[in-house]
């Protein structure tokens, strides 16, 4: 299903990566922030929304990154180049990511920023919406968010253009070691 | 038709940007939509949607109540009203109570329906539409021209112009740059807004959820950043079960924009936290505005199955020529005509209902299974009931209502029309018929109608019998098609009976809302056609076939003449179109074609009623190939030719470019010959080539097949 997901997601402009271990993932993320020039300058911040993966990352490591905060406020997110969040599920047939985003930091990090970097447990790829809704339900989640590729529009002359109100890039990072527990 | 309306049509037709953009879009859409639906059983999918939405529409009141209870239990405030004024009052009250100064909106058609922006602005509240297309037209002071692509009528240069004024800086027309400008301009408005107003694509009663489907991400910001969220939801968005979300999400993006899924889908179930730790002040307004009334009307209940995907506009031959503005300020296209007739008023639809040519393209793609042409006919009928038939039409139908008089006048026309005959065409038929048949180049009324030629034909006797229903066009303009039909059936050992009492099938009356005339025609024909024992009633005109096989019973039922229903059903069961019957005879080995000759290329035009109502499209193709022709398919082979009965006379400015396109597509195949199964299409397309001067021959399938009998 990973391959199908990857085809679909890249088809709509997402960038899909996969690593084995959590420490590989941390390396990837730190490297990515560095490459994108995250710094303590408005517009170049990074925000990282709470999640089980983040809780496992050593704080000292994160403190070394200037401009990164795990305290996701609207001011901070609005000036962030990169927003990092953990998405619980990947839906193979449409290339979508899905998460309970009731906690507002999840939404701020994935909607106000220029780039959204999403961390997904590799074992949580489901085939389609029917399979998905057996795992996540509006009965227990107040704000279920589907994200499929970057923000897009075709409102001017029907020309597909990326990055209107939401992120203009979506980077998806599958981590095998995170297993399948959502 | 009023002058202003004609003027707005002409403006649209002459707007090269608009027709160019829409034309290109509709062509690309067809291909992309098909791709998006690959591997999906569309019929099953839309069956699920239609069933679930229809079920909700049956119990709208209960479903709305369940939604209200469930959403309120979670902490949302739900307000139900049927009155648009109360919707505005409610929102203004919430705004006043909370000191709201600025509002951001993500797309909500319901808010446009009630002119909410105007009310907010009057109350001193600033409003920003945040959907890019909606923002563009807000800045331009215009109204949307398409349900899904509101600014499709504007070029990038025009958008640059509009944005330049807003940001007081000269911008060039680079699209990504313009999109950035919108992002940068609207971002502070999102961050500062006190209230976010959204619509909803689905409202789920059992969970109290609303579902928002967008691409730009504006709905996520609208429902996240301001501390108050008002969702304005038309009650037709209600579904009972959460499981219905799946088929709607499967169909909506595929049908709307040919995407597998939009960039964002948000399922909001009760208030979530704001960033200051408080809980969102979530108001959900369930707006009725005559929807419940619509749900109770057996003819219009199906309209509540609409999921507002806009695909009916994308495949409509009329919409792609005139765009949305001709239809009015809010809802556009065929579905828009219906919604305007209800949400605004019936009278407002008086002119726009006439834009539908009844081709049925929309019924093939609608994920809600709406029969838009049927509902438009019903609007037409109700308008006639309310206002009476226009005088000229009344005069015509009083003639059509009386077979002897009608046929007498047609005969007179064959004589009176003579001086104007040029080749096979005359420019003007006598006035009393012009409303029925005027168009481009029209066929001469035949010197001898089929009904006079028929008794001279010598036929095999004693075998199987088929009753031939000719219809006016074959009878009086194209008797040669009738002769060909007789020849074909005779060859298979079938004797053809032609009851002289048969008359107009009633389609012209029906399509103009004159149901009592149509019912009268139906009864006359039922009597005539069932008088003789015969295995089949065969017709070589798809519009007539549809009348016999479908419309008679419906019209009679509608007119309360149920004593005729059994007979109408009997007739319907016997009725068959020529190609279907001939194919059957060929398969049974009773008919065959001369072999061994290569007849060269032919292209085939699908007539609307044959393809989409009778579902016949392969039969004539197979037969023509068996007869020795090499089939070269044309582009958009099943697109309407622009005839549409009296349409070509009422709206010649629309009919003409549709015909032109058809002629072009035929010529592109390089075939010197085009076949079709409908005498109406023959009239339109042959008339077109006559004027165009191109030497493409236009023939009815029956004639081509009869020439090739072994
Ligand atoms: S009528 Fe059908 S095709 Fe048209 S917008 Fe509604 S659901 Fe879509
Ligand atoms: S029937 Fe044809 S003309 Fe009428 S609304 Fe549908 S697509 Fe348009």
Tab-separated table of C-alpha atoms in Angstrom, chain B residues 317-318 354-359 429 433-443 473 478 508 511 541 543 605-609 639-652 654-660 662 676 678-688:
chain	number	residue	atom	x	y	z
B	317	UNK	CA	-23.624	22.575	-24.442
B	318	UNK	CA	-25.483	25.776	-23.597
B	354	UNK	CA	-35.803	28.330	-22.071
B	355	UNK	CA	-32.015	27.986	-22.267
B	356	UNK	CA	-32.136	24.225	-21.675
B	357	UNK	CA	-32.159	22.364	-24.973
B	358	UNK	CA	-33.113	19.098	-23.233
B	359	UNK	CA	-30.072	17.212	-24.473
B	429	UNK	CA	-42.164	27.974	-43.953
B	433	UNK	CA	-45.372	26.506	-38.629
B	434	UNK	CA	-42.302	28.613	-38.270
B	435	UNK	CA	-42.477	28.351	-34.514
B	436	UNK	CA	-42.236	24.608	-34.837
B	437	UNK	CA	-39.622	24.173	-37.467
B	438	UNK	CA	-37.881	27.388	-38.466
B	439	UNK	CA	-34.129	27.249	-38.187
B	440	UNK	CA	-31.272	27.608	-40.589
B	441	UNK	CA	-32.022	26.043	-43.946
B	442	UNK	CA	-35.225	24.119	-43.702
B	443	UNK	CA	-36.434	21.178	-45.714
B	473	UNK	CA	-40.954	15.195	-40.013
B	478	UNK	CA	-38.606	13.120	-45.316
B	508	UNK	CA	-43.501	20.010	-29.339
B	511	UNK	CA	-41.565	20.660	-24.470
B	541	UNK	CA	-37.522	9.308	-34.967
B	543	UNK	CA	-38.067	11.951	-30.129
B	605	UNK	CA	-23.882	11.486	-34.912
B	606	UNK	CA	-25.663	10.340	-31.726
B	607	UNK	CA	-29.028	11.976	-31.291
B	608	UNK	CA	-29.786	13.111	-27.742
B	609	UNK	CA	-32.971	11.141	-27.205
B	639	UNK	CA	-23.037	16.259	-28.312
B	640	UNK	CA	-26.334	17.888	-29.259
B	641	UNK	CA	-26.534	19.372	-32.779
B	642	UNK	CA	-28.438	22.415	-31.560
B	643	UNK	CA	-31.781	21.502	-33.077
B	644	UNK	CA	-33.872	20.829	-29.973
B	645	UNK	CA	-37.231	21.146	-31.711
B	646	UNK	CA	-38.269	24.776	-31.652
B	647	UNK	CA	-35.114	25.731	-29.739
B	648	UNK	CA	-33.256	26.526	-32.934
B	649	UNK	CA	-35.973	29.030	-33.745
B	650	UNK	CA	-36.300	30.621	-30.314
B	651	UNK	CA	-32.605	30.890	-29.606
B	652	UNK	CA	-30.937	30.810	-33.030
B	654	UNK	CA	-27.175	29.723	-29.373
B	655	UNK	CA	-28.259	26.988	-31.746
B	656	UNK	CA	-26.040	28.306	-34.548
B	657	UNK	CA	-22.661	28.033	-32.789
B	658	UNK	CA	-23.587	24.585	-31.467
B	659	UNK	CA	-24.367	23.488	-35.007
B	660	UNK	CA	-21.175	25.064	-36.267
B	662	UNK	CA	-20.956	19.872	-34.863
B	676	UNK	CA	-27.881	9.663	-37.775
B	678	UNK	CA	-33.163	11.288	-36.061
B	679	UNK	CA	-34.939	13.271	-38.783
B	680	UNK	CA	-34.671	16.400	-36.597
B	681	UNK	CA	-30.887	16.085	-36.564
B	682	UNK	CA	-30.955	15.403	-40.324
B	683	UNK	CA	-32.846	18.653	-40.793
B	684	UNK	CA	-30.456	20.654	-38.623
B	685	UNK	CA	-27.192	19.163	-39.897
B	686	UNK	CA	-28.200	18.927	-43.554
B	687	UNK	CA	-29.423	22.519	-43.362
B	688	UNK	CA	-26.097	23.490	-41.848
